[in-house]
Tab-separated table of C-alpha atoms in Angstrom:
chain	number	residue	atom	x	y	z
I	1	MET	CA	33.355	100.564	-7.036
I	2	VAL	CA	33.748	97.629	-9.334
I	3	GLU	CA	31.013	95.889	-11.335
I	4	PHE	CA	31.727	92.825	-13.448
I	5	GLY	CA	29.441	92.564	-16.585
I	6	THR	CA	27.582	95.798	-17.198
I	7	SER	CA	25.420	94.484	-20.088
I	8	PHE	CA	23.517	97.583	-21.134
I	9	GLY	CA	24.561	99.572	-18.133
I	10	LEU	CA	21.297	99.854	-16.161
I	11	SER	CA	22.664	98.534	-12.886
I	12	THR	CA	25.763	100.648	-13.461
I	13	LEU	CA	23.641	103.760	-13.591
I	14	TRP	CA	22.334	103.022	-10.156
I	15	LEU	CA	25.813	102.420	-8.860
I	16	ALA	CA	27.098	105.693	-10.379
I	17	ALA	CA	24.127	107.637	-8.926
I	18	ALA	CA	24.921	106.185	-5.474
I	19	VAL	CA	28.574	107.172	-5.874
I	20	ARG	CA	27.566	110.728	-6.808
I	21	ALA	CA	25.059	110.904	-3.890
I	22	ASN	CA	27.771	109.851	-1.480
I	23	GLY	CA	30.283	112.535	-2.410
I	24	GLY	CA	32.051	111.088	-5.481
I	25	GLY	CA	34.287	108.350	-6.651
I	26	ARG	CA	34.238	106.130	-9.820
I	27	VAL	CA	32.538	102.976	-11.008
I	28	VAL	CA	34.818	100.694	-13.073
I	29	THR	CA	32.779	98.114	-15.020
I	30	THR	CA	33.453	95.478	-17.610
I	31	GLU	CA	31.640	94.126	-20.658
I	32	ILE	CA	32.848	91.387	-23.005
I	33	VAL	CA	30.235	92.086	-25.857
I	34	PRO	CA	31.314	95.193	-27.880
I	35	LYS	CA	27.718	96.079	-28.881
I	36	LYS	CA	26.484	96.030	-25.294
I	37	ALA	CA	29.421	98.150	-24.256
I	38	HIS	CA	28.521	100.706	-26.958
I	39	ILE	CA	24.869	100.845	-25.824
I	40	ALA	CA	25.956	101.132	-22.152
I	41	ARG	CA	28.246	104.073	-22.992
I	42	ARG	CA	25.277	105.770	-24.721
I	43	ASN	CA	23.107	105.187	-21.677
I	44	PHE	CA	25.796	106.613	-19.379
I	45	GLU	CA	26.025	109.721	-21.515
I	46	GLU	CA	22.244	110.252	-21.746
I	47	ALA	CA	21.913	109.838	-17.918
I	48	GLY	CA	24.590	112.411	-17.343
I	49	LEU	CA	26.752	109.977	-15.340
I	50	ALA	CA	29.506	109.097	-17.876
I	51	ASP	CA	31.996	111.177	-15.998
I	52	LEU	CA	31.746	108.699	-13.084
I	53	ILE	CA	31.951	105.490	-15.109
I	54	GLU	CA	34.863	103.722	-16.700
I	55	ILE	CA	33.896	100.714	-18.863
I	56	ARG	CA	36.535	98.280	-19.887
I	57	GLU	CA	35.775	95.981	-22.839
I	58	GLY	CA	36.904	92.408	-23.194
I	59	ASP	CA	37.539	89.384	-21.052
I	60	VAL	CA	37.315	90.445	-17.312
I	61	HIS	CA	40.622	88.815	-16.453
I	62	LYS	CA	42.389	91.064	-19.047
I	63	SER	CA	40.276	94.174	-19.055
I	64	ALA	CA	39.992	94.476	-15.247
I	65	LYS	CA	43.546	93.193	-14.650
I	66	VAL	CA	42.329	90.742	-12.117
I	67	ALA	CA	45.096	88.917	-10.417
I	68	ARG	CA	44.834	85.156	-10.216
I	69	LYS	CA	46.219	83.049	-7.402
I	70	LYS	CA	48.598	80.349	-8.592
C-alpha cells in the first residue's frame, strides 16, 4: 500500500493495522518535512506497527521514485 504525505502518521497507522489484519504486507509512505517524519516514526514504534511501515523522506518524486510521463 502506498500513501503520499504521512504528516504525523495517524492515517498511516490505520493503513498498517488494516494490512496486518488482512494477512500482511507493507505500507510505504512519504513525508517532506523531516520533523514530521521523525514524529511519525515515533508514533509507528509506539503503536507496534513500525515493522509494517517504510517512511521515505523528501520530495515525493524522488523519495518514492515516481515515474513521470514525458
